[in-house]
Coordinates of C-alpha atoms in Angstrom, one line a residue:
Chain A
M15 CA 6.9 38.3 5.0
K16 CA 8.3 38.4 8.3
D17 CA 12.3 38.6 8.0
L18 CA 13.5 35.9 10.4
D19 CA 15.2 37.6 13.8
Q20 CA 11.9 38.5 14.2
M21 CA 9.8 34.3 14.9
Y22 CA 11.3 31.7 16.3
I23 CA 13.7 29.3 14.6
P24 CA 12.6 25.4 16.4
T25 CA 15.6 23.2 17.9
I26 CA 16.1 20.0 18.9
D27 CA 14.4 19.8 21.8
D28 CA 10.9 21.3 20.1
M29 CA 11.9 18.2 18.2
L30 CA 12.0 16.0 20.6
T31 CA 9.6 17.6 22.8
A32 CA 7.1 17.4 19.5
H33 CA 7.7 13.5 19.6
E34 CA 6.5 13.0 22.5
R35 CA 3.4 15.2 23.0
I36 CA 1.8 13.6 19.1
K37 CA 2.6 10.4 20.1
P38 CA -0.9 9.5 21.2
Y39 CA -2.5 10.6 18.4
I40 CA 0.2 9.7 15.1
H41 CA 0.9 5.6 13.7
R42 CA 5.1 5.0 14.1
T43 CA 4.8 4.7 9.6
P44 CA 6.3 1.2 8.2
V45 CA 9.2 1.7 6.2
L46 CA 8.8 -0.7 3.3
T47 CA 12.1 -1.9 0.9
S48 CA 11.7 -3.0 -2.6
S49 CA 14.6 -5.2 -4.3
F50 CA 13.1 -4.3 -7.8
L51 CA 13.8 -0.3 -7.3
N52 CA 16.9 -1.1 -5.3
D53 CA 18.3 -3.8 -9.0
L54 CA 17.0 -0.7 -10.7
T55 CA 18.6 1.6 -8.7
G56 CA 21.3 0.5 -7.6
A57 CA 21.2 2.3 -4.1
E58 CA 19.7 1.0 -1.3
L59 CA 16.3 2.7 -1.2
F60 CA 14.1 2.5 2.4
F61 CA 10.9 3.8 2.2
K62 CA 9.3 6.1 4.9
C63 CA 5.3 5.3 4.0
E64 CA 3.9 9.0 5.3
N65 CA 1.6 7.5 3.2
F66 CA 0.1 4.9 5.8
Q67 CA 0.1 7.8 8.0
K68 CA -3.1 9.4 10.7
A69 CA -5.2 10.8 7.3
G70 CA -3.3 9.3 5.4
A71 CA -0.2 12.7 5.1
F72 CA 3.0 13.7 7.4
K73 CA 1.4 17.1 8.1
V74 CA -0.3 15.7 10.8
R75 CA 2.7 15.8 12.3
G76 CA 3.1 19.2 12.3
A77 CA -0.7 20.1 13.4
S78 CA -1.1 18.0 16.0
N79 CA 1.7 19.5 17.9
A80 CA 1.0 22.7 17.2
V81 CA -2.9 21.0 18.4
F82 CA -2.4 19.8 21.2
G83 CA 0.8 22.3 22.6
L84 CA -1.9 24.6 22.6
S85 CA -2.5 26.4 26.2
D86 CA -5.4 25.9 27.8
D87 CA -6.8 29.6 27.4
M88 CA -6.1 29.1 23.1
L89 CA -9.2 25.7 23.2
E90 CA -12.7 27.7 23.3
K91 CA -11.1 29.4 20.5
G92 CA -9.0 26.8 19.0
V93 CA -7.2 26.9 15.4
A94 CA -7.7 28.2 11.9
S95 CA -5.9 28.1 8.9
H96 CA -6.4 28.1 4.8
S97 CA -5.0 25.1 3.2
S98 CA -6.9 23.4 0.1
G99 CA -4.9 19.8 1.2
N100 CA -3.1 17.9 3.5
H101 CA -3.1 20.7 6.2
A102 CA -6.1 21.0 5.9
L103 CA -7.4 17.1 6.5
S104 CA -4.6 17.2 9.3
L105 CA -5.2 20.1 11.0
S106 CA -9.1 19.5 11.1
Y107 CA -8.1 15.3 12.5
A108 CA -5.6 16.5 15.6
A109 CA -8.6 19.5 17.0
G110 CA -10.7 16.4 16.5
R111 CA -8.9 14.8 18.8
R112 CA -8.8 17.6 20.8
G113 CA -12.2 19.0 21.1
I114 CA -11.7 21.9 19.8
P115 CA -12.8 23.9 17.0
C116 CA -11.1 24.3 13.3
T117 CA -11.7 26.3 10.8
V118 CA -10.4 25.9 6.8
V119 CA -10.5 28.3 4.7
M120 CA -10.6 26.4 1.3
P121 CA -10.9 27.4 -2.2
R122 CA -14.8 26.7 -3.9
T123 CA -12.9 24.8 -6.2
A124 CA -10.7 22.8 -4.3
P125 CA -11.7 18.7 -4.1
Q126 CA -15.4 17.4 -3.2
A127 CA -13.2 14.1 -1.7
K128 CA -10.5 17.0 0.7
K129 CA -13.6 18.9 1.3
D130 CA -15.9 15.7 2.8
A131 CA -12.8 14.8 4.9
V132 CA -11.9 18.1 6.7
I133 CA -15.8 17.5 7.3
G134 CA -16.3 14.1 9.0
Y135 CA -12.5 14.8 10.6
G136 CA -15.2 17.1 13.0
G137 CA -13.1 20.5 10.5
R138 CA -15.5 23.3 9.5
I139 CA -14.8 24.7 5.8
V140 CA -15.4 28.6 4.9
E141 CA -14.8 28.7 1.3
C142 CA -12.7 31.7 -0.6
E143 CA -12.6 31.9 -4.8
P144 CA -10.1 30.1 -5.8
S145 CA -6.9 33.5 -5.7
T146 CA -4.6 34.2 -3.0
S147 CA -6.6 38.1 -2.5
S148 CA -9.7 36.1 -1.9
R149 CA -8.0 33.6 0.3
E150 CA -6.4 36.4 2.7
A151 CA -9.5 38.0 2.9
T152 CA -11.7 35.3 3.1
F153 CA -8.8 34.0 6.5
A154 CA -8.3 37.4 7.6
E155 CA -12.2 37.5 8.7
V156 CA -12.8 34.4 10.1
V157 CA -9.5 35.0 12.2
K158 CA -11.9 38.6 13.4
E159 CA -14.4 36.4 13.5
T160 CA -13.0 33.1 15.9
G161 CA -9.9 34.4 17.2
A162 CA -9.0 31.2 16.7
E163 CA -5.2 30.7 16.3
F164 CA -3.4 30.4 12.9
V165 CA -1.5 27.8 12.7
H166 CA 0.6 27.6 9.1
P167 CA 1.2 24.7 7.0
Y168 CA 4.5 25.2 7.0
N169 CA 6.4 28.1 7.9
D170 CA 5.7 27.3 11.7
P171 CA 8.3 26.3 14.2
R172 CA 5.4 24.6 16.0
V173 CA 5.0 22.8 12.4
I174 CA 8.4 22.5 11.3
A175 CA 9.2 20.1 15.3
G176 CA 6.1 18.4 14.2
Q177 CA 7.4 17.0 11.1
G178 CA 11.0 17.2 11.8
T179 CA 9.7 13.9 14.1
C180 CA 9.5 11.6 11.0
S181 CA 12.9 11.5 10.1
R182 CA 14.4 10.6 14.1
E183 CA 11.9 7.5 13.5
L184 CA 13.5 6.9 10.4
T185 CA 17.2 7.3 12.1
E186 CA 15.9 4.8 14.6
Q187 CA 13.5 2.2 12.0
V188 CA 17.4 2.2 10.0
H189 CA 21.2 2.6 10.9
G190 CA 23.7 4.0 8.5
L191 CA 22.3 6.0 5.9
D192 CA 24.6 8.0 3.6
A193 CA 21.6 10.6 2.6
V194 CA 18.1 10.8 3.3
I195 CA 15.8 13.0 0.5
A196 CA 11.8 14.4 0.1
P197 CA 10.0 16.2 -1.7
I198 CA 9.9 20.0 -1.5
G199 CA 7.2 22.6 -1.7
G200 CA 6.8 25.0 1.0
G201 CA 9.5 23.4 2.4
G202 CA 8.0 22.4 6.3
M203 CA 9.3 18.6 5.2
I204 CA 13.0 19.2 4.1
S205 CA 12.9 22.2 7.6
G206 CA 11.6 19.0 9.5
T207 CA 14.8 16.7 8.6
C208 CA 16.9 19.2 8.3
L209 CA 16.1 20.4 12.0
T210 CA 16.4 16.8 12.9
L211 CA 19.5 15.3 10.8
S212 CA 22.0 18.4 11.3
N213 CA 21.6 17.5 15.3
I214 CA 21.2 13.6 15.6
A215 CA 23.2 12.5 12.6
P216 CA 24.6 15.4 10.8
E217 CA 27.0 13.3 8.6
V218 CA 23.9 12.0 6.7
K219 CA 23.4 14.2 3.8
I220 CA 19.8 15.9 2.8
Y221 CA 18.0 16.2 -0.8
A222 CA 15.1 17.5 -1.6
A223 CA 13.6 16.6 -4.9
E224 CA 11.4 19.3 -7.0
P225 CA 9.0 19.3 -9.8
E226 CA 10.7 21.1 -13.0
Q227 CA 7.5 22.7 -13.7
A228 CA 7.9 24.6 -10.0
D229 CA 11.5 24.8 -9.2
D230 CA 11.1 28.2 -7.3
A231 CA 13.3 26.1 -4.7
Y232 CA 15.5 24.8 -6.8
R233 CA 16.0 28.6 -7.9
S234 CA 16.0 29.8 -4.7
L235 CA 18.9 27.4 -3.6
K236 CA 21.1 28.8 -6.3
A237 CA 20.3 32.2 -6.1
G238 CA 20.7 32.4 -2.6
H239 CA 17.5 33.9 -2.1
I240 CA 14.1 33.3 -1.7
I241 CA 12.8 33.0 -4.7
A242 CA 8.9 33.1 -5.4
D243 CA 6.2 32.0 -8.4
D244 CA 2.9 32.8 -8.5
A245 CA 0.9 29.8 -9.0
P246 CA 3.1 26.8 -10.8
E247 CA 1.7 24.1 -12.2
T248 CA 2.4 20.4 -11.7
V249 CA 0.8 16.9 -10.8
A250 CA 2.1 16.9 -8.0
D251 CA 0.1 19.2 -6.1
G252 CA 1.0 19.1 -2.6
L253 CA 4.6 21.0 -4.2
K254 CA 3.2 24.3 -5.4
V255 CA 3.9 27.0 -2.5
P256 CA 6.8 29.0 -2.5
L257 CA 9.7 28.6 0.3
K258 CA 9.1 31.0 3.1
E259 CA 11.4 32.6 5.4
L260 CA 11.5 30.5 7.8
T261 CA 11.8 26.8 5.8
W262 CA 14.2 29.6 3.8
H263 CA 16.5 28.7 6.6
F264 CA 16.3 25.7 7.4
V265 CA 17.0 25.4 3.4
S266 CA 19.7 26.9 2.8
N267 CA 22.0 25.9 5.7
H268 CA 21.3 22.4 5.4
V269 CA 20.4 20.6 2.2
T270 CA 23.7 19.8 -0.6
D271 CA 21.0 20.0 -3.5
I272 CA 17.7 20.2 -5.0
L273 CA 17.0 17.9 -7.9
T274 CA 14.2 18.0 -10.4
A275 CA 12.3 15.9 -12.2
S276 CA 10.2 16.5 -15.1
E277 CA 5.9 15.9 -15.0
Q278 CA 6.4 12.7 -17.5
E279 CA 9.4 11.3 -15.2
I280 CA 6.9 12.2 -11.9
V281 CA 3.9 10.1 -13.1
D282 CA 6.5 7.5 -14.5
A283 CA 7.5 6.8 -10.7
M284 CA 4.2 7.0 -9.1
K285 CA 3.1 4.2 -11.4
L286 CA 6.4 2.0 -10.7
I287 CA 5.6 2.7 -7.1
W288 CA 2.3 2.1 -7.1
K289 CA 2.9 -1.2 -9.5
R290 CA 5.5 -2.7 -7.5
M291 CA 5.3 -1.7 -4.2
K292 CA 1.3 -1.4 -4.4
I293 CA 0.9 1.7 -2.1
V294 CA -1.1 4.4 -3.4
M295 CA 0.4 7.6 -2.8
E296 CA 0.5 10.8 -4.1
P297 CA 2.1 12.4 -7.2
S298 CA 4.5 14.9 -4.3
S299 CA 5.6 11.6 -2.9
A300 CA 6.6 10.4 -6.5
V301 CA 9.3 13.1 -7.1
P302 CA 11.9 11.6 -4.9
L303 CA 12.5 8.4 -6.8
A304 CA 11.4 10.1 -10.5
T305 CA 14.9 12.6 -9.0
I306 CA 16.8 8.9 -8.5
L307 CA 16.2 7.3 -10.9
K308 CA 17.9 10.6 -13.4
N309 CA 21.0 10.9 -10.7
N310 CA 22.4 7.8 -10.5
D311 CA 26.2 8.2 -10.2
T312 CA 24.5 10.4 -6.8
F313 CA 23.2 7.7 -5.1
A314 CA 24.1 4.2 -6.7
G315 CA 26.3 1.9 -4.0
K316 CA 24.6 4.2 -1.2
R317 CA 21.3 3.3 1.5
V318 CA 19.0 6.8 1.3
G319 CA 15.6 6.9 3.3
V320 CA 12.7 8.2 0.8
I321 CA 9.2 9.8 2.5
I322 CA 6.4 9.0 1.0
T323 CA 4.8 11.7 2.3
G324 CA 1.0 11.0 1.5
G325 CA -1.1 8.5 0.2
N326 CA -4.5 10.9 -0.4
V327 CA -5.0 10.7 -4.6
D328 CA -8.0 11.5 -6.0
L329 CA -8.7 7.9 -7.3
D330 CA -10.9 8.9 -9.8
N331 CA -8.6 11.3 -11.5
L332 CA -5.9 9.3 -11.3
P333 CA -2.8 11.0 -13.5
W334 CA -1.9 7.9 -15.8
M335 CA -5.0 8.3 -17.5
N336 CA -4.7 11.4 -18.7
S337 CA -1.2 10.9 -20.2
Chain B
M12 CA -11.0 -35.8 -12.1
K13 CA -9.6 -37.7 -10.0
D14 CA -11.0 -39.5 -7.5
L15 CA -9.9 -38.3 -3.6
D16 CA -8.1 -41.8 -3.0
Q17 CA -5.8 -40.9 -5.0
M18 CA -5.0 -38.2 -4.1
Y19 CA -2.1 -37.3 -0.7
I20 CA -4.0 -35.4 1.2
P21 CA -1.3 -32.6 2.9
T22 CA -0.6 -32.7 7.3
I23 CA 0.2 -30.6 9.4
D24 CA 3.3 -31.9 9.1
D25 CA 4.4 -31.0 5.1
M26 CA 2.6 -27.0 6.1
L27 CA 5.1 -26.7 8.6
T28 CA 7.6 -29.0 6.8
A29 CA 6.4 -25.7 4.6
H30 CA 7.2 -23.3 5.8
E31 CA 10.8 -24.0 6.9
R32 CA 11.6 -24.3 3.2
I33 CA 9.5 -21.3 1.7
K34 CA 11.8 -18.7 4.6
P35 CA 14.5 -17.8 1.7
Y36 CA 12.2 -16.6 -0.5
I37 CA 9.3 -15.0 0.4
H38 CA 8.0 -12.7 2.6
R39 CA 6.3 -12.6 6.4
T40 CA 4.3 -10.1 5.3
P41 CA 2.3 -7.4 7.4
V42 CA -0.7 -7.4 8.7
L43 CA -2.3 -3.8 8.6
T44 CA -5.3 -2.4 10.1
S45 CA -7.8 0.7 9.9
S46 CA -9.7 2.2 12.4
F47 CA -12.1 3.7 9.6
L48 CA -13.1 -0.1 8.5
N49 CA -13.2 -1.3 12.4
D50 CA -15.3 1.6 12.8
L51 CA -17.6 1.2 9.8
T52 CA -18.0 -2.9 10.2
G53 CA -18.0 -2.7 14.0
A54 CA -15.1 -6.0 13.7
E55 CA -11.7 -5.9 14.5
L56 CA -10.6 -5.9 11.5
F57 CA -6.9 -7.8 10.5
F58 CA -5.8 -7.6 6.7
K59 CA -3.0 -10.5 6.2
C60 CA -1.4 -8.3 3.2
E61 CA 0.0 -10.7 0.6
N62 CA -0.7 -8.2 -2.1
F63 CA 3.7 -7.3 -0.3
Q64 CA 4.5 -10.9 -1.4
K65 CA 6.5 -11.9 -3.7
A66 CA 5.4 -12.0 -7.2
G67 CA 3.1 -9.7 -6.2
A68 CA 0.8 -12.4 -5.1
F69 CA 0.1 -15.4 -1.9
K70 CA 0.4 -18.0 -4.9
V71 CA 4.2 -17.4 -4.8
R72 CA 4.6 -19.5 -0.9
G73 CA 2.5 -22.1 -2.3
A74 CA 5.0 -22.3 -5.7
S75 CA 7.9 -22.4 -3.3
N76 CA 7.2 -25.7 -1.8
A77 CA 6.6 -27.3 -4.7
V78 CA 9.5 -26.1 -6.8
F79 CA 12.3 -26.7 -3.6
G80 CA 10.9 -29.7 -2.2
L81 CA 11.5 -31.1 -5.6
S82 CA 14.1 -33.8 -5.9
D83 CA 17.1 -33.2 -7.6
D84 CA 16.8 -35.7 -10.2
M85 CA 13.5 -33.2 -11.3
L86 CA 15.4 -30.0 -11.6
E87 CA 16.7 -30.4 -15.0
K88 CA 13.5 -30.4 -16.5
G89 CA 11.8 -28.4 -14.0
V90 CA 8.3 -27.5 -13.5
A91 CA 5.4 -27.0 -15.7
S92 CA 2.1 -25.1 -15.2
H93 CA -1.3 -23.7 -16.8
S94 CA -2.2 -20.4 -15.4
S95 CA -3.4 -16.7 -17.1
G96 CA -2.8 -15.6 -12.9
N97 CA -0.8 -15.2 -10.2
H98 CA 0.4 -18.8 -10.3
A99 CA 2.2 -18.3 -14.0
L100 CA 4.1 -15.2 -12.1
S101 CA 4.9 -17.1 -9.0
L102 CA 5.7 -20.5 -10.0
S103 CA 8.2 -18.7 -12.4
Y104 CA 9.7 -16.3 -9.8
A105 CA 10.7 -19.9 -7.3
A106 CA 12.2 -21.9 -10.0
G107 CA 13.9 -18.7 -11.6
R108 CA 15.0 -18.6 -8.1
R109 CA 16.1 -22.0 -7.4
G110 CA 17.4 -21.9 -11.4
I111 CA 15.8 -24.7 -12.6
P112 CA 13.5 -24.8 -16.7
C113 CA 9.8 -23.2 -15.9
T114 CA 7.4 -23.2 -18.6
V115 CA 3.9 -21.0 -18.4
V116 CA 1.1 -21.6 -21.0
M117 CA -1.3 -18.6 -20.9
P118 CA -4.1 -18.1 -23.2
R119 CA -2.8 -15.3 -25.8
T120 CA -5.7 -13.1 -25.1
A121 CA -3.3 -13.7 -21.7
P122 CA -2.7 -9.5 -20.0
Q123 CA 0.7 -8.8 -21.7
A124 CA 1.9 -7.4 -18.0
K125 CA 1.3 -10.7 -16.5
K126 CA 3.2 -12.2 -19.6
D127 CA 6.2 -10.1 -19.5
A128 CA 6.8 -10.5 -16.0
V129 CA 6.9 -14.2 -16.2
I130 CA 9.1 -13.8 -18.9
G131 CA 10.8 -11.0 -15.8
Y132 CA 11.2 -13.7 -13.5
G133 CA 12.3 -16.2 -16.1
G134 CA 9.6 -18.1 -17.5
R135 CA 9.4 -19.1 -20.6
I136 CA 5.8 -18.7 -22.2
V137 CA 4.1 -21.4 -24.7
E138 CA 0.8 -19.5 -25.4
C139 CA -2.3 -21.5 -26.2
E140 CA -6.2 -20.3 -27.1
P141 CA -9.0 -18.6 -24.7
S142 CA -10.3 -22.6 -24.0
T143 CA -10.4 -25.8 -21.9
S144 CA -9.4 -28.3 -25.6
S145 CA -6.5 -25.3 -26.4
R146 CA -5.2 -25.2 -23.0
E147 CA -5.5 -28.7 -22.5
A148 CA -3.7 -29.9 -26.1
T149 CA -1.6 -27.6 -25.6
F150 CA 0.3 -28.2 -22.1
A151 CA 0.0 -31.7 -22.8
E152 CA 2.6 -31.0 -25.8
V153 CA 4.6 -29.5 -23.4
V154 CA 4.8 -31.6 -21.3
K155 CA 5.1 -34.8 -23.1
E156 CA 8.7 -32.6 -24.9
T157 CA 9.8 -31.4 -21.5
G158 CA 9.0 -34.1 -18.9
A159 CA 9.0 -31.3 -16.5
E160 CA 7.0 -31.8 -12.8
F161 CA 3.7 -30.5 -12.7
V162 CA 2.1 -28.4 -10.3
H163 CA -1.2 -27.2 -10.3
P164 CA -2.7 -24.1 -9.0
Y165 CA -4.1 -25.3 -6.9
N166 CA -5.4 -29.3 -6.5
D167 CA -2.1 -30.3 -5.0
P168 CA -0.9 -30.7 -1.9
R169 CA 2.5 -29.1 -1.6
V170 CA 0.6 -26.4 -3.0
I171 CA -2.0 -26.5 -0.7
A172 CA 0.8 -26.4 2.6
G173 CA 2.7 -24.3 1.2
Q174 CA -0.4 -21.5 1.1
G175 CA -1.6 -23.3 4.1
T176 CA 1.7 -20.9 5.5
C177 CA -0.4 -17.5 5.6
S178 CA -2.5 -18.0 8.1
R179 CA 0.1 -20.2 10.3
E180 CA 2.1 -16.6 10.0
L181 CA -1.3 -14.6 10.5
T182 CA -1.9 -16.7 13.6
E183 CA 1.3 -15.2 15.1
Q184 CA 1.3 -12.0 14.5
V185 CA -2.4 -11.6 15.3
H186 CA -3.6 -13.9 18.6
G187 CA -6.9 -14.4 20.2
L188 CA -8.8 -14.2 16.8
D189 CA -12.9 -15.7 15.8
A190 CA -12.4 -15.9 12.4
V191 CA -10.3 -15.6 9.3
I192 CA -11.8 -14.7 5.6
A193 CA -10.5 -15.4 2.5
P194 CA -11.7 -15.4 -1.6
I195 CA -12.6 -18.5 -3.0
G196 CA -12.0 -19.6 -6.7
G197 CA -10.0 -22.9 -6.8
G198 CA -9.6 -22.9 -3.1
G199 CA -5.9 -23.1 -2.3
M200 CA -5.8 -20.3 0.1
I201 CA -9.5 -21.6 1.9
S202 CA -7.6 -25.3 2.1
G203 CA -4.5 -24.1 3.2
T204 CA -6.4 -21.5 6.0
C205 CA -8.1 -24.8 7.0
L206 CA -4.7 -27.2 6.4
T207 CA -3.6 -25.1 9.4
L208 CA -6.6 -23.9 11.7
S209 CA -7.9 -26.7 11.7
N210 CA -4.7 -27.7 13.5
I211 CA -3.0 -25.1 15.5
A212 CA -6.5 -22.9 16.4
P213 CA -9.8 -25.1 15.7
E214 CA -11.7 -22.8 17.6
V215 CA -11.2 -19.9 14.9
K216 CA -14.5 -20.1 12.1
I217 CA -12.8 -19.7 8.7
Y218 CA -15.1 -17.6 6.1
A219 CA -15.0 -18.6 2.7
A220 CA -16.0 -14.9 0.1
E221 CA -17.5 -15.5 -3.6
P222 CA -18.3 -12.8 -6.1
E223 CA -22.3 -13.7 -6.7
Q224 CA -21.6 -14.2 -10.5
A225 CA -18.8 -17.0 -10.1
D226 CA -20.7 -18.3 -6.7
D227 CA -20.2 -22.4 -7.9
A228 CA -18.3 -23.0 -4.3
Y229 CA -21.3 -21.2 -2.6
R230 CA -23.5 -23.6 -4.3
S231 CA -21.2 -26.6 -4.0
L232 CA -21.4 -26.0 -0.2
K233 CA -25.0 -26.4 -0.5
A234 CA -25.3 -29.1 -2.8
G235 CA -22.5 -30.8 -1.1
H236 CA -20.9 -32.1 -3.5
I237 CA -18.1 -29.8 -6.8
I238 CA -20.2 -27.5 -9.2
A239 CA -17.8 -26.0 -11.9
D240 CA -19.4 -23.7 -14.1
D241 CA -17.7 -22.9 -17.4
A242 CA -16.0 -19.6 -17.3
P243 CA -18.3 -17.0 -15.6
E244 CA -17.5 -13.3 -15.4
T245 CA -16.5 -11.8 -12.6
V246 CA -14.1 -8.3 -11.7
A247 CA -12.5 -10.4 -9.3
D248 CA -10.5 -12.7 -12.3
G249 CA -8.8 -14.4 -10.0
L250 CA -11.6 -15.9 -8.9
K251 CA -13.4 -17.5 -11.7
V252 CA -12.0 -21.1 -11.3
P253 CA -13.9 -24.0 -10.5
L254 CA -13.4 -25.9 -7.1
K255 CA -11.5 -29.5 -7.6
E256 CA -11.1 -33.1 -5.4
L257 CA -8.7 -32.1 -2.3
T258 CA -9.8 -28.5 -2.1
W259 CA -13.3 -29.7 -2.5
H260 CA -12.3 -31.7 1.1
F261 CA -10.5 -28.6 3.3
V262 CA -13.7 -25.9 2.8
S263 CA -16.3 -29.5 3.1
N264 CA -14.8 -30.4 5.8
H265 CA -13.9 -27.0 7.8
V266 CA -16.1 -24.1 5.7
T267 CA -18.1 -23.0 8.5
D268 CA -20.0 -20.5 5.2
I269 CA -19.6 -19.0 1.8
L270 CA -20.1 -15.7 1.0
T271 CA -20.8 -13.6 -1.7
A272 CA -21.1 -10.5 -2.9
S273 CA -22.0 -8.0 -5.9
E274 CA -20.0 -7.4 -8.9
Q275 CA -20.4 -3.2 -7.2
E276 CA -20.0 -4.2 -3.9
I277 CA -16.8 -5.8 -4.6
V278 CA -15.5 -3.0 -6.1
D279 CA -16.9 -0.5 -4.1
A280 CA -14.7 -2.2 -1.5
M281 CA -11.5 -2.5 -3.1
K282 CA -11.6 0.9 -3.5
L283 CA -12.5 1.8 0.2
I284 CA -9.9 -0.5 1.2
W285 CA -7.3 1.7 -1.9
K286 CA -9.0 5.1 -0.5
R287 CA -8.7 4.2 2.7
M288 CA -5.7 2.2 3.3
K289 CA -3.3 2.9 0.6
I290 CA -2.7 0.0 -0.2
V291 CA -3.5 -1.4 -3.9
M292 CA -4.6 -5.1 -4.4
E293 CA -6.7 -6.7 -6.7
P294 CA -10.5 -7.0 -7.2
S295 CA -10.3 -10.5 -5.8
S296 CA -8.6 -9.5 -2.3
A297 CA -12.3 -6.9 -2.1
V298 CA -14.6 -9.8 -2.1
P299 CA -13.9 -11.0 1.6
L300 CA -14.9 -7.5 2.6
A301 CA -17.0 -6.9 0.9
T302 CA -19.0 -9.6 2.3
I303 CA -18.3 -8.5 5.4
L304 CA -20.2 -5.4 4.9
K305 CA -23.2 -7.5 3.8
N306 CA -23.2 -9.6 7.0
N307 CA -22.7 -7.2 9.9
D308 CA -24.6 -9.3 12.6
T309 CA -21.7 -12.2 11.8
F310 CA -18.7 -10.5 11.9
A311 CA -19.4 -7.2 15.0
G312 CA -16.9 -7.4 17.7
K313 CA -15.2 -10.0 16.1
R314 CA -11.2 -10.3 15.8
V315 CA -11.7 -11.5 12.4
G316 CA -8.6 -11.8 9.4
V317 CA -8.6 -10.9 6.2
I318 CA -6.3 -12.5 4.0
I319 CA -5.5 -9.6 1.2
T320 CA -4.6 -12.0 -1.4
G321 CA -2.5 -10.6 -4.4
G322 CA -2.0 -6.9 -5.4
N323 CA -1.5 -7.8 -9.4
V324 CA -3.6 -5.5 -11.1
D325 CA -3.8 -3.3 -14.3
L326 CA -2.6 -0.1 -13.1
D327 CA -4.3 1.3 -16.7
N328 CA -7.5 -0.7 -16.4
L329 CA -8.8 -0.1 -13.0
P330 CA -13.1 -1.6 -12.5
W331 CA -14.1 1.7 -11.0
M332 CA -12.9 3.5 -14.3
N333 CA -15.6 1.0 -16.4
S334 CA -19.0 2.2 -13.8

């Protein structure tokens, strides 16, 4: 792992530049409310619906910022990354919009629907075995072959600046927020949220929500240094990856607390949102509500922004079908 | 069945009055678009999302108009209806908001989730056997006992005037529509659409969408008189009921065509909307898109309003789980 002092830390100006750059390619997603969930929690919840975002997730913000900020001499070589999830879709979408090549290394076990979506956006998939060593070897091969620019799913200043545009919109759409809560996996969305709010709305508290079964960020915050687990198992499949130095920088400096929820609490919260708000969102996106329901005292009476991070779920394999 | 000349036919002024009356109790629901579905159909589709409506369906418009238009001397006796679906929820919701009694006759076989929702809104359920004779006998008993005002799910001028407010909003939200399409069961939504559009936007064509397996409205329009089937079977469970004289009046005078879709086409369209638009809606609400996909020539190049009628679906029993 690189040290932080080898990396560029994105600034609020980077976020503002990112927002102007990506606006033509993203949705300004709506903020929904639910009187039922407000009654249930005693809080005023404002759901920022990135499940309605292009490519179905917030990740298109960071990916678009990296792709559309690329210098002219890199256009022919394009971009590359490794991801089995929304970053793969988002990078392919953004590269397709700019008309440049995109190669994504995906485990051969990734859901066919995700692979189809990458190809649908014009991306190229190179398959690897579902292990870290195979992924790294395959990715090194791809970069050597293509010379493409690596866009990391979250440990990248361009990506973090892009994700920060989400909470900028949220503060424009909802005034007087007391807190914002978002799920945490690698920490890209939370880092962007920290970048933006610590600068334009420093009075807003930032909470991260994490599955108990993949609580490495929670334990990192308590320990004061990054703890990285190897492939934890959770229904919130977008939240399995560990923090890295750039996201740890933002988390350790600006996050008030990390709250956790059990698998059953996550599935129950997901079903509750589907049922009452009539929106399709991923298990990862349900972790914030699951933790709000457990921590009533923290949120009651507060105006809370809740980031619904994505909506790319396998409709043939919903988690409550297995329980 | 009563003759039409015994019934009051609602006017455009009734719709406008209804809209002012019910505004505090309903959502002005958003209109969503999907570039994917536009590309797929060659049309510009504008989805009016009544799945986000209070009580989860457009029916709350008509029910609220009936409840809040009730004269003072009827308040103590309240309202009553028979319904196993969204009308039961909507009437209970509206009565709860006005603080008056509401009794709904429901078959004992109705989904527990629907019964729970009625009770959650403060309604009272009287159960009957799942047959027309039992329902009618039970309902007559309820009216005799309570003296409550009967609010029919669709064959009621107050209800039709209320449903007409949906397409009024749609024409305010989207300009230059060429057509509007909505599902047809008993015809309440379509009649309200006809009432509104024939007066304020007579250039807009009105299409109704119906399951092939419950195509009594389609056959009625071809025959020139009401054909009522006894309990057809379809996944679009909101669309099993027949037209009645008041809805037939609007359908026969203003509907350009009724288009039909098979069960598989309905389920496929429903899944497509969930997957691409990330919204939870009922099988009935998917029938319009299913028919648009089959009738490309009719809609290509047109600006088409598509009414998503409701979102009250059993998440534990989704139709593609059985196919």
